[in-house]
PDB file of C-alpha atoms and ligand atoms in Angstrom:
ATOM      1  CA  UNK A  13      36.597 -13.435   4.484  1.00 66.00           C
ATOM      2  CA  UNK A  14      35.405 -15.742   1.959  1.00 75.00           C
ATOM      3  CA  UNK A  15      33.592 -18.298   4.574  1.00 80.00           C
ATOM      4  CA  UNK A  16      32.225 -15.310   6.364  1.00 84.00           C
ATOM      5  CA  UNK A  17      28.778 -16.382   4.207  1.00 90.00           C
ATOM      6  CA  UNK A  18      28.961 -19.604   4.653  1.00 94.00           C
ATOM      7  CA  UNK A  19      28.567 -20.143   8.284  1.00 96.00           C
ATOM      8  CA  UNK A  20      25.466 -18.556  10.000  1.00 95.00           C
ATOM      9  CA  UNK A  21      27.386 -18.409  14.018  1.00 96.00           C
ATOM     10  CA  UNK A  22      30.074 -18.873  15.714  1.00 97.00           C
ATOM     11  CA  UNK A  23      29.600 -21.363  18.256  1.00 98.00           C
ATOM     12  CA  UNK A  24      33.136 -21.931  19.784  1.00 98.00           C
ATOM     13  CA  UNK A  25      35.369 -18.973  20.041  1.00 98.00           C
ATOM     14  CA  UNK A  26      39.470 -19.572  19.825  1.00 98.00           C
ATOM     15  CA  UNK A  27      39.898 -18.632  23.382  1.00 98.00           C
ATOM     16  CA  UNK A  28      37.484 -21.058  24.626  1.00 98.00           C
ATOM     17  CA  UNK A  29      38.528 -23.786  22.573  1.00 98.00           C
ATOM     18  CA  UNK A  30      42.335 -22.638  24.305  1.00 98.00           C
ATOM     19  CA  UNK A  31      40.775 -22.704  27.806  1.00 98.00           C
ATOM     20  CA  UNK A  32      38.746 -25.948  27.539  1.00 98.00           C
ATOM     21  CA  UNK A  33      41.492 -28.286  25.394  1.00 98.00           C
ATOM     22  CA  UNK A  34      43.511 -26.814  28.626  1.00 98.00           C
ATOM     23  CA  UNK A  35      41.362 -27.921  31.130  1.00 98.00           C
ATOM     24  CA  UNK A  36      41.214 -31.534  29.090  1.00 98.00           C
ATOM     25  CA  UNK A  37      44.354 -32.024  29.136  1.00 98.00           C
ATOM     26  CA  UNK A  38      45.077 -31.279  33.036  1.00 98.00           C
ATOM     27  CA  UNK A  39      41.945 -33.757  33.805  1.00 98.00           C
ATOM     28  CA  UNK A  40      43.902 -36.763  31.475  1.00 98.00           C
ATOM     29  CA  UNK A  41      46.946 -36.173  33.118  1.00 98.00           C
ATOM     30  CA  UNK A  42      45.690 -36.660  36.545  1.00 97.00           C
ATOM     31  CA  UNK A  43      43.870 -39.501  35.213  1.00 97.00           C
ATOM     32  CA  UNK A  44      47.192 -41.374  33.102  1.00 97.00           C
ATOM     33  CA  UNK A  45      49.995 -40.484  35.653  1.00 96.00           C
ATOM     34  CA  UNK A  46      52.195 -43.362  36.070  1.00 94.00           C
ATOM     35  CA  UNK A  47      50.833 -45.140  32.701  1.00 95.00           C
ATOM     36  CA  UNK A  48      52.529 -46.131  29.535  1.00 90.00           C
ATOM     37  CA  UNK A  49      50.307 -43.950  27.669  1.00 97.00           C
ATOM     38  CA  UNK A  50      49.356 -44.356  23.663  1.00 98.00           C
ATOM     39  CA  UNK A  51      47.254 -41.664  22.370  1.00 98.00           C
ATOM     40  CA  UNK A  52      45.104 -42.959  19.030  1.00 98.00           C
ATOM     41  CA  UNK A  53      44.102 -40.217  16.840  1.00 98.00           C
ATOM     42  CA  UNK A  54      41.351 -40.299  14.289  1.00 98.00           C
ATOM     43  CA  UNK A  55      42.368 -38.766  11.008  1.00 97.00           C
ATOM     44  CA  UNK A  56      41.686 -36.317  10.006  1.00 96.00           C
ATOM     45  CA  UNK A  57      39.216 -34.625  11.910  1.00 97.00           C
ATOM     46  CA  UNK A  58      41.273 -34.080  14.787  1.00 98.00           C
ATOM     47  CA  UNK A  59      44.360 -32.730  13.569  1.00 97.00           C
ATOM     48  CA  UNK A  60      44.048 -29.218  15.374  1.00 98.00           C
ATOM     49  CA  UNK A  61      43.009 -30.360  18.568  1.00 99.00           C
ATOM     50  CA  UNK A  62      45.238 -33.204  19.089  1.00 98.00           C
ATOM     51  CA  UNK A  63      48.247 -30.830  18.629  1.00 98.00           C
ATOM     52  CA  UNK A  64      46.448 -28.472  20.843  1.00 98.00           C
ATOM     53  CA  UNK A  65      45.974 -31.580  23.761  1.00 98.00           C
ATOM     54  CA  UNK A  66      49.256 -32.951  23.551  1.00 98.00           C
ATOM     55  CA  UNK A  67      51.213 -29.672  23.841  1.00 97.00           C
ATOM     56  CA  UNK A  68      49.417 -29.621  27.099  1.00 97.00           C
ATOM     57  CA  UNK A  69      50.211 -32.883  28.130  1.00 97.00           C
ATOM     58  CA  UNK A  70      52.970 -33.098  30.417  1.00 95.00           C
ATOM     59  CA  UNK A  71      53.232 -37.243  30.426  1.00 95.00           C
ATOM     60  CA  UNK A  72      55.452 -39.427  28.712  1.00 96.00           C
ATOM     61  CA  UNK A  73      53.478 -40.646  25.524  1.00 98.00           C
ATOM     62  CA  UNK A  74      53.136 -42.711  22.269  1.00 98.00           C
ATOM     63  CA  UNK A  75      51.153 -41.310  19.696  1.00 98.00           C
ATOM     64  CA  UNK A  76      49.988 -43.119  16.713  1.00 98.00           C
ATOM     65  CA  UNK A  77      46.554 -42.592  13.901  1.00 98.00           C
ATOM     66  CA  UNK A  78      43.606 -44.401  12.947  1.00 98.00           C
ATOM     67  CA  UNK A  79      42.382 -43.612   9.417  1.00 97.00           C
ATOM     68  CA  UNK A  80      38.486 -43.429   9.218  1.00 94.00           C
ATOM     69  CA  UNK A  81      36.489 -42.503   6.377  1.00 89.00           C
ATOM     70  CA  UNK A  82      32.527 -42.280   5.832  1.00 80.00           C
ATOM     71  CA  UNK A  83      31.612 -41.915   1.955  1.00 67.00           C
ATOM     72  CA  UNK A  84      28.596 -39.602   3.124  1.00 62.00           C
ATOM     73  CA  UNK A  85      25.185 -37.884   1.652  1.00 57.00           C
ATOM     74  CA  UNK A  86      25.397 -34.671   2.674  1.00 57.00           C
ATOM     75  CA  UNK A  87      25.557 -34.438   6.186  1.00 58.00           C
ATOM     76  CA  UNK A  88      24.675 -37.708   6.636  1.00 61.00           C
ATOM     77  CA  UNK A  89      27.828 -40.146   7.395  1.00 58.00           C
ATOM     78  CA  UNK A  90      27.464 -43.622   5.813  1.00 68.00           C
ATOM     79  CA  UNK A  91      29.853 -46.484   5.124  1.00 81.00           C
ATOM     80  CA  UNK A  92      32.995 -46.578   6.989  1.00 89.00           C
ATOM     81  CA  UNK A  93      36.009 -47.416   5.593  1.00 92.00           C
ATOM     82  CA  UNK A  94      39.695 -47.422   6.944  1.00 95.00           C
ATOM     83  CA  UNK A  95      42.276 -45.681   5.695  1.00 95.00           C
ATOM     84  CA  UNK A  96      45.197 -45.980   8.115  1.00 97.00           C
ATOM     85  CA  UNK A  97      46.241 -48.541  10.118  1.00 96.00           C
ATOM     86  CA  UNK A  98      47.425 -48.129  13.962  1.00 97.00           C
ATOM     87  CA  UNK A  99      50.827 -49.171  13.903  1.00 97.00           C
ATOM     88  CA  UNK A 100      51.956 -48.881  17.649  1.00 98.00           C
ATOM     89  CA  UNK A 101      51.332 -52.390  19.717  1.00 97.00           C
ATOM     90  CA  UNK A 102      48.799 -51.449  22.360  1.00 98.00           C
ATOM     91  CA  UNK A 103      49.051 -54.624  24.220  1.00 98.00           C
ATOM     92  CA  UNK A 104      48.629 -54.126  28.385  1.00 97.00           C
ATOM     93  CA  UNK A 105      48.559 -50.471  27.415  1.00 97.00           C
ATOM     94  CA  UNK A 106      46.619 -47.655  28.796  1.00 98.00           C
ATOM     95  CA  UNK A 107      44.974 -45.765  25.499  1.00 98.00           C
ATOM     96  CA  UNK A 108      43.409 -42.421  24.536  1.00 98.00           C
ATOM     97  CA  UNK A 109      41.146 -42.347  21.896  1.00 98.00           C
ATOM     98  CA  UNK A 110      40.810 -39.124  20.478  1.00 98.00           C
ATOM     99  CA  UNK A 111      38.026 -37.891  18.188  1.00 98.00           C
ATOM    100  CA  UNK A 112      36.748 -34.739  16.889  1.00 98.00           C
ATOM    101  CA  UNK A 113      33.459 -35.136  17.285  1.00 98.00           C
ATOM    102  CA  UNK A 114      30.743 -37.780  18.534  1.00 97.00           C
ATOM    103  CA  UNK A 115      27.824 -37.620  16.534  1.00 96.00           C
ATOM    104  CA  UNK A 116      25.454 -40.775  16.304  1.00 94.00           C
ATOM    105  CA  UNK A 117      28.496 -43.064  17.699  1.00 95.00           C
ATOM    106  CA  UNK A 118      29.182 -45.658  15.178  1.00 93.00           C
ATOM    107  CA  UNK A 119      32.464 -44.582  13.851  1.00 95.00           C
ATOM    108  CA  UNK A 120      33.936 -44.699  17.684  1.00 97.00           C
ATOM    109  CA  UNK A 121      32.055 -48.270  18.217  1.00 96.00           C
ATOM    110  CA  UNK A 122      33.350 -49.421  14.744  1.00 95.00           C
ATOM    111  CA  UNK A 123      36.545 -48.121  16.012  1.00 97.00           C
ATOM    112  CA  UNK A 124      36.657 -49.599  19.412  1.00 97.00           C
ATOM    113  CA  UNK A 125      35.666 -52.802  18.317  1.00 96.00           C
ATOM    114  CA  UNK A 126      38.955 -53.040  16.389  1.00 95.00           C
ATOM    115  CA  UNK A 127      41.358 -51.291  19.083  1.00 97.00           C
ATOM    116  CA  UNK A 128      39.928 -53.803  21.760  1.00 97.00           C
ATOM    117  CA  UNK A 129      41.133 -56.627  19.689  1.00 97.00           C
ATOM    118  CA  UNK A 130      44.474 -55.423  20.277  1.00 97.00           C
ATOM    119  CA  UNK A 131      44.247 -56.375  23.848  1.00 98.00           C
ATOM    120  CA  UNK A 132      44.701 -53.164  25.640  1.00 98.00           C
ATOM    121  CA  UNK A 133      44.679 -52.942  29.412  1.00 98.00           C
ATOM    122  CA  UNK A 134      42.132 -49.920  29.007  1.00 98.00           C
ATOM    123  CA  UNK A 135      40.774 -47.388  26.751  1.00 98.00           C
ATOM    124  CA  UNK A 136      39.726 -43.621  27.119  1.00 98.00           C
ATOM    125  CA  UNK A 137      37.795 -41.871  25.154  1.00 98.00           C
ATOM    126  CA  UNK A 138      38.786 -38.252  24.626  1.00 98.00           C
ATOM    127  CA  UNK A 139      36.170 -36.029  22.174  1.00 98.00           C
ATOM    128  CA  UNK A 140      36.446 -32.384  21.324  1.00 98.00           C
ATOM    129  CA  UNK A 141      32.584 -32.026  20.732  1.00 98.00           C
ATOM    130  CA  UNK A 142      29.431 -34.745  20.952  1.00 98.00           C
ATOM    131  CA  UNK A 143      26.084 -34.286  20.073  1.00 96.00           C
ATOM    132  CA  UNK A 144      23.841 -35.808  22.399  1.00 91.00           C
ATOM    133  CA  UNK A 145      20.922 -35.773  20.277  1.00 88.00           C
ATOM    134  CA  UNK A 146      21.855 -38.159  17.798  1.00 84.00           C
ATOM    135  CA  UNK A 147      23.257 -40.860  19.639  1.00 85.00           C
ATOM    136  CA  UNK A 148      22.109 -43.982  18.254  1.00 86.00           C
ATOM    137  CA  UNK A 149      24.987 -46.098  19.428  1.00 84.00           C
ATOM    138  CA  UNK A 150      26.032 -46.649  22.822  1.00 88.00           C
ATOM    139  CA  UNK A 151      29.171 -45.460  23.171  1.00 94.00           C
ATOM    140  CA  UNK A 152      30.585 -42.579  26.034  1.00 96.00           C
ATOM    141  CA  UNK A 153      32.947 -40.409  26.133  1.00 98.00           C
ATOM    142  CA  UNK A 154      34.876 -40.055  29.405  1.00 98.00           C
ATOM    143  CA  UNK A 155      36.392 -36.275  28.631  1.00 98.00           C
ATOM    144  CA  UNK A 156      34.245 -34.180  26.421  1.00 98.00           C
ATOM    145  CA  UNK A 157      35.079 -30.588  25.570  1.00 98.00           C
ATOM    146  CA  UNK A 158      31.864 -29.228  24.552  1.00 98.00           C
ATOM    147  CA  UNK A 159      28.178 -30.747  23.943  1.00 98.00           C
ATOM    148  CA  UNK A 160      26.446 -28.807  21.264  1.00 98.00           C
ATOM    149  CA  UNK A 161      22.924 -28.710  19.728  1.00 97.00           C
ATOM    150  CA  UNK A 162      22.175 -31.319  17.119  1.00 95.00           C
ATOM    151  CA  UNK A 163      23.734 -28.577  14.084  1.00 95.00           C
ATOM    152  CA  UNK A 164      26.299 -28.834  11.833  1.00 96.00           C
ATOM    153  CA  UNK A 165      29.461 -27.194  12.437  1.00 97.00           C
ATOM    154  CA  UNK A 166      33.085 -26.648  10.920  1.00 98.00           C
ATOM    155  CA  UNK A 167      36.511 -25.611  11.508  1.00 98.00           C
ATOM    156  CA  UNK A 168      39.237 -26.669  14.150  1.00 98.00           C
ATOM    157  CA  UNK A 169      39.801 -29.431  12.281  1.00 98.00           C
ATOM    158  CA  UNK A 170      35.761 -30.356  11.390  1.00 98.00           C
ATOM    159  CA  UNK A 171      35.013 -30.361   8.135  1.00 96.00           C
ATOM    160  CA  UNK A 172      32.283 -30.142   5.499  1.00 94.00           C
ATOM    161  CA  UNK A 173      33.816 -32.493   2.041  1.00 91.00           C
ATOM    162  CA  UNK A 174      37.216 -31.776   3.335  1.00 93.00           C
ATOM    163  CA  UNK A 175      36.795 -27.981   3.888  1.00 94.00           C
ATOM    164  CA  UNK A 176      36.439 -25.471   6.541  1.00 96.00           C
ATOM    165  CA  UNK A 177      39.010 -27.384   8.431  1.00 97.00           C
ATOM    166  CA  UNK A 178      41.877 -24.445   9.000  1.00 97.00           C
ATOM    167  CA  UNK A 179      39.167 -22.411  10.536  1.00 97.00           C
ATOM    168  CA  UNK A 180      40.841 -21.466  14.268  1.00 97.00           C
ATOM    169  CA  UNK A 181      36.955 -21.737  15.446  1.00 98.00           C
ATOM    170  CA  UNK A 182      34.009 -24.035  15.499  1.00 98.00           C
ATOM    171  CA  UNK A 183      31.147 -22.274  13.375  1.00 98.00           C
ATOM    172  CA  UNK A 184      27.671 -23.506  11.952  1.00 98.00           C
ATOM    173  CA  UNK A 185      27.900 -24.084   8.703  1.00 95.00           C
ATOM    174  CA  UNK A 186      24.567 -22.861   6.550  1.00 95.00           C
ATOM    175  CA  UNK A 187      22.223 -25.652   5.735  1.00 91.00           C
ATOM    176  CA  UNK A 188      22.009 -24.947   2.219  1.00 89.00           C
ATOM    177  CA  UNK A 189      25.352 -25.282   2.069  1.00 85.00           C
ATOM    178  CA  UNK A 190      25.417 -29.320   3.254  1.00 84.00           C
ATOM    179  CA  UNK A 191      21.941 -29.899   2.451  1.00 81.00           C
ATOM    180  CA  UNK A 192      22.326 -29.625  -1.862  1.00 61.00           C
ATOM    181  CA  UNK A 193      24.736 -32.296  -2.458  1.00 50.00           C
TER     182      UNK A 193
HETATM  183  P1  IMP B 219      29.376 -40.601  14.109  1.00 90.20           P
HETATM  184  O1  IMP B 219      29.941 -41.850  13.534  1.00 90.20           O
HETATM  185  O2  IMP B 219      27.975 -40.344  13.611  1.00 90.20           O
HETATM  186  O3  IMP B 219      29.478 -40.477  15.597  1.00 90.20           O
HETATM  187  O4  IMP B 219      30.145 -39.408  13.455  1.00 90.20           O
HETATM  188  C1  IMP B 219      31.413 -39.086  13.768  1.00 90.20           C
HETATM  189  C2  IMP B 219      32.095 -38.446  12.604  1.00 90.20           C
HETATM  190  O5  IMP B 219      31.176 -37.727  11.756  1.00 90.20           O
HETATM  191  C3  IMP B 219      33.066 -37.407  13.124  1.00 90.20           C
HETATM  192  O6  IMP B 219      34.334 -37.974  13.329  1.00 90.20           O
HETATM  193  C4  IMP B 219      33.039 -36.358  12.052  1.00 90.20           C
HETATM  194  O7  IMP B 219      34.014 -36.651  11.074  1.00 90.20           O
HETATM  195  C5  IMP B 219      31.670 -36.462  11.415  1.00 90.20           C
HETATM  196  N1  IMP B 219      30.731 -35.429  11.920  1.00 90.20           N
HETATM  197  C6  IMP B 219      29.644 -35.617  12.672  1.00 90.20           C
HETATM  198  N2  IMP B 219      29.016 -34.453  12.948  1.00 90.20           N
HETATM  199  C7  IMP B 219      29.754 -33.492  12.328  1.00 90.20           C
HETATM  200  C8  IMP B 219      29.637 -32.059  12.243  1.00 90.20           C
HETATM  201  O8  IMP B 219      28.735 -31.397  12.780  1.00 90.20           O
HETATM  202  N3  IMP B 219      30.592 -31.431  11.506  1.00 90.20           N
HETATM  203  C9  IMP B 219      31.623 -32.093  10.892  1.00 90.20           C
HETATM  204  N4  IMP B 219      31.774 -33.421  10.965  1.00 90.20           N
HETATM  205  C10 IMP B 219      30.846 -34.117  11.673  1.00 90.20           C
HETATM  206 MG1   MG B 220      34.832 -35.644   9.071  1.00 90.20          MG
END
């Protein structure tokens, strides 16, 4: 396949990812049982996981998006802008925040900042994949599906400039292919 030179390993395999997202979503259950529960999505990064997560959740829930945007240098993520809205009152509500990926933590501190304006009785923080590493906010996530080595990786819903994202696994993308831009 065409991406096949692109990426230089796969890190995540399908059935892991199906095994994990699994386990995830048994350990939020347990944790939201009884709770009016509003899940916040981050576009767009999270679009096959989230479907993957809620499938598996067996709770009554709302689900509504953020939109989040960083104009970025290469790998590097910069400004942050919003692009959607969350539309859903969250007032006195339990939420899960879902992300694909927590890298150096400001988008989810940007992001939290905002949500706990909204007044909601708590928030969770759900990530498919954090790099410790590069933390330089201080933000935690209370279900993580994977840490990985500080590299940077695509597919199940990551991408590189809007691509790699239909990829049914995580794989490392080829510095040269990030690094020129
Ligand atoms: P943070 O604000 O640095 O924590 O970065 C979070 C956002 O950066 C994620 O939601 C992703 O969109 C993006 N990101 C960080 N690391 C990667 C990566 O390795 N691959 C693809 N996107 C990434
Ligand atoms: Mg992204």
């Amino acid at each position: 396949m065409r991406w096949r030179r692109q990426l230089s390993s796969l890190l995540i395999t399908e059935a892991q990812l199906k095994r994990r997202v699994r386990e995830l979503a048994r350990q939020i259950e347990r944790d939201f049982i009884g709770r009016d529960l509003v899940v916040v999505s981050l576009l767009n990064g999270t679009v096959m996981f989230l479907a993957d997560l809620i499938r598996h959740l067996s709770l009554p829930l709302r689900l509504d998006f953020i939109g989040v945007s960083s104009y970025r240098e290469g790998a590097e993520s910069r400004e942050l802008i919003f692009t959607k809205e969350l539309r859903l009152e969250v007032r006195g509500r339990d939420v899960l925040l879902v992300d694909d990926i927590l890298d150096t933590g400001r988008t989810l501190r940007r992001v939290l900042g905002r949500l706990r304006g909204s007044r909601p009785r708590r928030i969770k923080i759900c990530v498919l994949l954090e790099k410790k590493a590069r933390r330089v906010d201080k933000v935690r996530a209370d279900y993580v599906g994977f840490s990985i080595p500080d590299l940077f990786v695509v597919g199940y819903g990551l991408d590189f400039a809007e691509r790699y994202r239909n990829l049914p696994f995580v794989g490392v993308l080829r510095p040269q292919y990030y690094q020129s831009g």
